[in-house]
Amino acid sequence: MDGKMYLILALVLALGFLIRFILVYLKAKSELIETDTEQQIWKHAPELIAEAEEAYKMVEKAGKQKMQMCIDALLPLIPEAVAGIFTGDVIQRIVQTVFDSMKEFADYSIDKAAEQLAGKDAAK
């Protein structure tokens, strides 16, 4: 092999490494966007649930409307690059999980307060 052949081989290998690096970089960037987007949804969901509860406090059986209000408020946080991943259904599942956790904590807090109150009344 002459010098030109080695040079061409080296350029092809370098180009291959460059393409591989770019693909890995783009995948990592996409994963970071996904992670950041999910964190933003989890961060804002409790506040939006509280706003929806307040907005519909006088309406009975408004669960669907409250959920839609939360989803509509969260959709603008979704970058176009991951819009296919964070669909309305995915956002709904996250909001429902947050709501269930909030309700579970509220029920636990009420039970603890009732136990404490019952203990004070028994002591009297």
Coordinates of N, CA and C in Angstrom, one line a residue:
M1 N 0.8 -1.2 0.0 CA 0.0 0.0 0.0 C 0.9 1.2 0.0
D2 N 0.5 2.2 -0.8 CA 1.2 3.4 -0.8 C 0.7 4.4 0.2
G3 N 1.3 5.6 0.3 CA 0.9 6.6 1.2 C -0.5 7.1 1.0
K4 N -0.9 7.2 -0.2 CA -2.3 7.7 -0.5 C -3.4 6.8 0.1
M5 N -3.1 5.5 -0.1 CA -4.0 4.5 0.4 C -4.2 4.6 1.9
Y6 N -3.0 4.7 2.6 CA -3.1 4.9 4.1 C -3.8 6.1 4.5
L7 N -3.6 7.2 3.8 CA -4.3 8.4 4.0 C -5.8 8.3 3.9
I8 N -6.2 7.6 2.8 CA -7.7 7.4 2.6 C -8.2 6.5 3.6
L9 N -7.5 5.5 4.0 CA -8.0 4.6 5.1 C -8.1 5.4 6.4
A10 N -7.2 6.2 6.7 CA -7.2 7.0 7.9 C -8.4 8.0 7.9
L11 N -8.6 8.6 6.8 CA -9.7 9.5 6.7 C -11.1 8.8 6.8
V12 N -11.2 7.6 6.2 CA -12.4 6.9 6.4 C -12.7 6.5 7.8
L13 N -11.6 6.0 8.5 CA -11.8 5.7 9.9 C -12.1 6.9 10.8
A14 N -11.5 8.0 10.5 CA -11.8 9.2 11.2 C -13.2 9.7 11.0
L15 N -13.7 9.6 9.8 CA -15.0 9.9 9.4 C -16.0 9.0 10.2
G16 N -15.7 7.7 10.2 CA -16.5 6.8 10.9 C -16.6 7.1 12.4
F17 N -15.5 7.4 13.0 CA -15.5 7.8 14.4 C -16.3 9.1 14.7
L18 N -16.1 10.1 13.7 CA -16.9 11.3 13.8 C -18.4 11.1 13.8
I19 N -18.8 10.3 12.8 CA -20.2 10.0 12.7 C -20.7 9.3 14.0
R20 N -20.0 8.3 14.5 CA -20.4 7.6 15.7 C -20.5 8.6 16.9
F21 N -19.5 9.5 17.0 CA -19.5 10.5 18.1 C -20.8 11.4 17.9
I22 N -21.1 11.8 16.7 CA -22.3 12.7 16.5 C -23.5 11.9 16.9
L23 N -23.7 10.7 16.5 CA -24.9 9.9 16.9 C -25.0 9.7 18.4
V24 N -23.9 9.4 19.1 CA -23.9 9.3 20.5 C -24.3 10.6 21.2
Y25 N -23.7 11.7 20.7 CA -24.0 13.0 21.2 C -25.5 13.3 21.1
L26 N -26.1 13.1 19.9 CA -27.5 13.4 19.7 C -28.4 12.5 20.5
K27 N -28.0 11.3 20.7 CA -28.8 10.4 21.6 C -28.8 10.9 23.0
A28 N -27.6 11.2 23.5 CA -27.5 11.7 24.9 C -28.2 13.0 25.1
K29 N -28.2 13.9 24.1 CA -28.9 15.2 24.1 C -30.4 14.9 24.2
S30 N -30.9 14.0 23.4 CA -32.3 13.6 23.4 C -32.7 13.1 24.8
E31 N -31.9 12.2 25.4 CA -32.2 11.7 26.7 C -32.2 12.7 27.7
L32 N -31.3 13.7 27.6 CA -31.3 14.8 28.6 C -32.6 15.7 28.5
I33 N -33.0 15.9 27.2 CA -34.3 16.6 27.0 C -35.4 15.9 27.6
E34 N -35.5 14.5 27.4 CA -36.6 13.7 28.0 C -36.6 13.8 29.5
T35 N -35.4 13.7 30.1 CA -35.3 13.7 31.5 C -35.7 15.0 32.1
D36 N -35.2 16.1 31.5 CA -35.6 17.5 31.9 C -37.1 17.7 31.8
T37 N -37.7 17.2 30.7 CA -39.1 17.4 30.4 C -39.9 16.7 31.5
E38 N -39.5 15.4 31.8 CA -40.2 14.7 32.8 C -40.1 15.3 34.2
Q39 N -39.0 15.9 34.5 CA -38.8 16.6 35.8 C -39.7 17.8 35.8
Q40 N -39.8 18.5 34.7 CA -40.6 19.7 34.7 C -42.1 19.3 34.9
I41 N -42.5 18.2 34.3 CA -43.9 17.8 34.5 C -44.2 17.4 36.0
W42 N -43.3 16.6 36.6 CA -43.4 16.2 38.0 C -43.4 17.5 38.9
K43 N -42.5 18.4 38.5 CA -42.4 19.6 39.4 C -43.7 20.5 39.3
H44 N -44.3 20.7 38.2 CA -45.4 21.6 38.0 C -46.8 20.9 38.3
A45 N -46.8 19.6 38.3 CA -48.1 18.9 38.4 C -48.8 19.2 39.7
P46 N -48.1 19.2 40.9 CA -48.9 19.5 42.2 C -49.5 20.8 42.2
E47 N -48.8 21.8 41.7 CA -49.3 23.2 41.7 C -50.5 23.3 40.7
L48 N -50.4 22.6 39.6 CA -51.5 22.7 38.7 C -52.8 21.9 39.2
I49 N -52.5 20.8 39.9 CA -53.6 20.1 40.5 C -54.3 21.0 41.5
A50 N -53.6 21.7 42.3 CA -54.2 22.6 43.3 C -55.0 23.7 42.6
E51 N -54.4 24.2 41.5 CA -55.2 25.3 40.8 C -56.5 24.7 40.2
A52 N -56.4 23.5 39.7 CA -57.6 22.9 39.1 C -58.6 22.6 40.2
E53 N -58.2 22.1 41.3 CA -59.1 21.9 42.5 C -59.8 23.2 42.9
E54 N -59.0 24.2 42.9 CA -59.6 25.5 43.3 C -60.6 26.0 42.3
A55 N -60.2 25.9 41.0 CA -61.1 26.3 39.9 C -62.4 25.6 39.8
Y56 N -62.4 24.3 40.2 CA -63.6 23.5 40.1 C -64.2 23.1 41.5
K57 N -63.8 23.9 42.5 CA -64.3 23.5 43.9 C -65.8 23.5 44.0
M58 N -66.5 24.3 43.2 CA -67.9 24.3 43.4 C -68.6 23.3 42.4
V59 N -67.9 22.6 41.7 CA -68.4 21.7 40.7 C -68.2 20.2 41.2
E60 N -69.3 19.5 41.3 CA -69.1 18.1 41.6 C -68.8 17.2 40.4
K61 N -68.1 16.2 40.6 CA -67.8 15.2 39.5 C -67.1 15.9 38.4
A62 N -66.1 16.7 38.7 CA -65.3 17.5 37.7 C -63.9 16.9 37.5
G63 N -63.7 15.7 37.8 CA -62.4 15.1 37.6 C -61.8 15.1 36.2
K64 N -62.7 14.9 35.2 CA -62.2 14.9 33.9 C -61.8 16.4 33.5
Q65 N -62.6 17.3 33.9 CA -62.3 18.7 33.6 C -61.0 19.2 34.3
K66 N -60.8 18.8 35.5 CA -59.6 19.1 36.3 C -58.4 18.5 35.6
M67 N -58.5 17.2 35.2 CA -57.4 16.5 34.6 C -57.0 17.2 33.3
Q68 N -58.0 17.6 32.5 CA -57.8 18.2 31.2 C -57.1 19.6 31.4
M69 N -57.5 20.3 32.5 CA -56.9 21.6 32.8 C -55.4 21.4 33.0
C70 N -55.1 20.4 33.8 CA -53.7 20.1 34.1 C -52.9 19.7 32.8
I71 N -53.5 18.9 32.0 CA -52.8 18.4 30.8 C -52.6 19.6 29.9
D72 N -53.6 20.5 29.7 CA -53.5 21.6 28.9 C -52.4 22.6 29.3
A73 N -52.3 22.7 30.7 CA -51.3 23.6 31.2 C -49.8 23.0 31.1
L74 N -49.7 21.7 31.0 CA -48.4 21.1 31.0 C -47.9 20.9 29.5
L75 N -48.8 20.8 28.6 CA -48.4 20.6 27.2 C -47.4 21.6 26.6
P76 N -47.6 22.9 27.0 CA -46.6 23.9 26.5 C -45.2 23.7 27.0
L77 N -45.0 22.9 28.1 CA -43.7 22.6 28.6 C -42.9 21.6 27.8
I78 N -43.6 20.9 26.9 CA -43.1 19.8 26.1 C -42.3 20.3 24.9
P79 N -41.0 20.1 24.9 CA -40.3 20.5 23.7 C -40.7 19.7 22.5
E80 N -40.6 20.3 21.3 CA -41.0 19.6 20.1 C -40.2 18.3 19.9
A81 N -39.0 18.3 20.3 CA -38.1 17.1 20.1 C -38.6 15.9 20.8
V82 N -39.4 16.1 21.9 CA -39.9 14.9 22.6 C -41.4 14.9 22.7
A83 N -42.1 15.6 21.8 CA -43.5 15.7 21.8 C -44.2 14.3 21.6
G84 N -43.5 13.5 20.8 CA -44.0 12.2 20.5 C -44.0 11.2 21.7
I85 N -43.1 11.5 22.6 CA -42.9 10.7 23.8 C -43.9 11.1 24.9
F86 N -44.0 12.5 25.1 CA -44.8 13.0 26.2 C -46.2 13.4 25.6
T87 N -47.0 12.4 25.3 CA -48.3 12.6 24.8 C -49.3 13.0 25.9
G88 N -50.5 13.3 25.6 CA -51.5 13.6 26.6 C -51.7 12.4 27.5
D89 N -51.7 11.2 27.0 CA -51.8 10.0 27.9 C -50.7 9.9 28.9
V90 N -49.5 10.1 28.4 CA -48.3 10.0 29.4 C -48.4 11.1 30.4
I91 N -48.8 12.3 30.0 CA -48.9 13.4 31.0 C -50.1 13.1 32.0
Q92 N -51.2 12.5 31.5 CA -52.3 12.2 32.3 C -51.9 11.1 33.4
R93 N -51.1 10.2 33.0 CA -50.6 9.2 34.0 C -49.7 9.8 35.0
I94 N -48.9 10.7 34.6 CA -48.0 11.4 35.6 C -48.9 12.2 36.6
V95 N -49.8 13.0 36.0 CA -50.7 13.8 36.8 C -51.5 13.0 37.8
Q96 N -52.0 11.9 37.3 CA -52.8 11.0 38.2 C -51.9 10.4 39.3
T97 N -50.7 10.0 39.0 CA -49.8 9.5 40.0 C -49.5 10.6 41.1
V98 N -49.3 11.8 40.6 CA -49.0 12.9 41.6 C -50.3 13.1 42.4
F99 N -51.4 13.1 41.8 CA -52.7 13.3 42.5 C -52.9 12.2 43.6
D100 N -52.7 11.0 43.2 CA -52.9 9.9 44.1 C -51.9 10.0 45.3
S101 N -50.7 10.4 45.0 CA -49.7 10.6 46.1 C -50.1 11.7 47.1
M102 N -50.6 12.8 46.5 CA -51.1 13.9 47.3 C -52.3 13.5 48.2
K103 N -53.2 12.7 47.6 CA -54.4 12.3 48.3 C -54.0 11.3 49.4
E104 N -53.0 10.4 49.1 CA -52.6 9.5 50.1 C -51.9 10.2 51.3
F105 N -51.1 11.2 51.0 CA -50.5 12.0 52.1 C -51.5 12.7 52.9
A106 N -52.5 13.3 52.2 CA -53.5 14.1 52.9 C -54.3 13.1 53.8
D107 N -54.7 12.0 53.3 CA -55.4 11.0 54.1 C -54.5 10.6 55.3
Y108 N -53.3 10.3 55.1 CA -52.4 10.0 56.2 C -52.3 11.1 57.3
S109 N -52.2 12.3 56.8 CA -52.1 13.5 57.7 C -53.4 13.6 58.5
I110 N -54.5 13.4 57.9 CA -55.8 13.5 58.6 C -55.9 12.4 59.6
D111 N -55.5 11.2 59.3 CA -55.5 10.1 60.2 C -54.6 10.3 61.4
K112 N -53.4 10.9 61.2 CA -52.5 11.2 62.3 C -53.1 12.3 63.2
A113 N -53.7 13.3 62.6 CA -54.3 14.4 63.4 C -55.4 13.8 64.2
A114 N -56.2 12.9 63.6 CA -57.3 12.3 64.4 C -56.9 11.5 65.5
E115 N -55.8 10.7 65.3 CA -55.2 9.9 66.4 C -54.7 10.8 67.5
Q116 N -54.0 11.9 67.2 CA -53.5 12.8 68.2 C -54.7 13.5 69.0
L117 N -55.7 13.9 68.2 CA -56.9 14.5 68.9 C -57.5 13.5 69.8
A118 N -57.7 12.2 69.3 CA -58.3 11.2 70.1 C -57.5 10.9 71.4
G119 N -56.2 11.0 71.3 CA -55.3 10.7 72.4 C -55.4 11.9 73.5
K120 N -55.6 13.1 73.0 CA -55.8 14.2 73.9 C -57.1 14.1 74.6
D121 N -58.1 13.7 73.9 CA -59.5 13.6 74.5 C -59.5 12.5 75.5
A122 N -58.8 11.4 75.3 CA -58.7 10.3 76.2 C -58.0 10.6 77.5
A123 N -57.0 11.5 77.4 CA -56.2 11.9 78.5 C -57.0 12.9 79.5
K124 N -58.0 13.5 79.0 CA -58.8 14.4 79.8 C -59.7 13.7 80.7

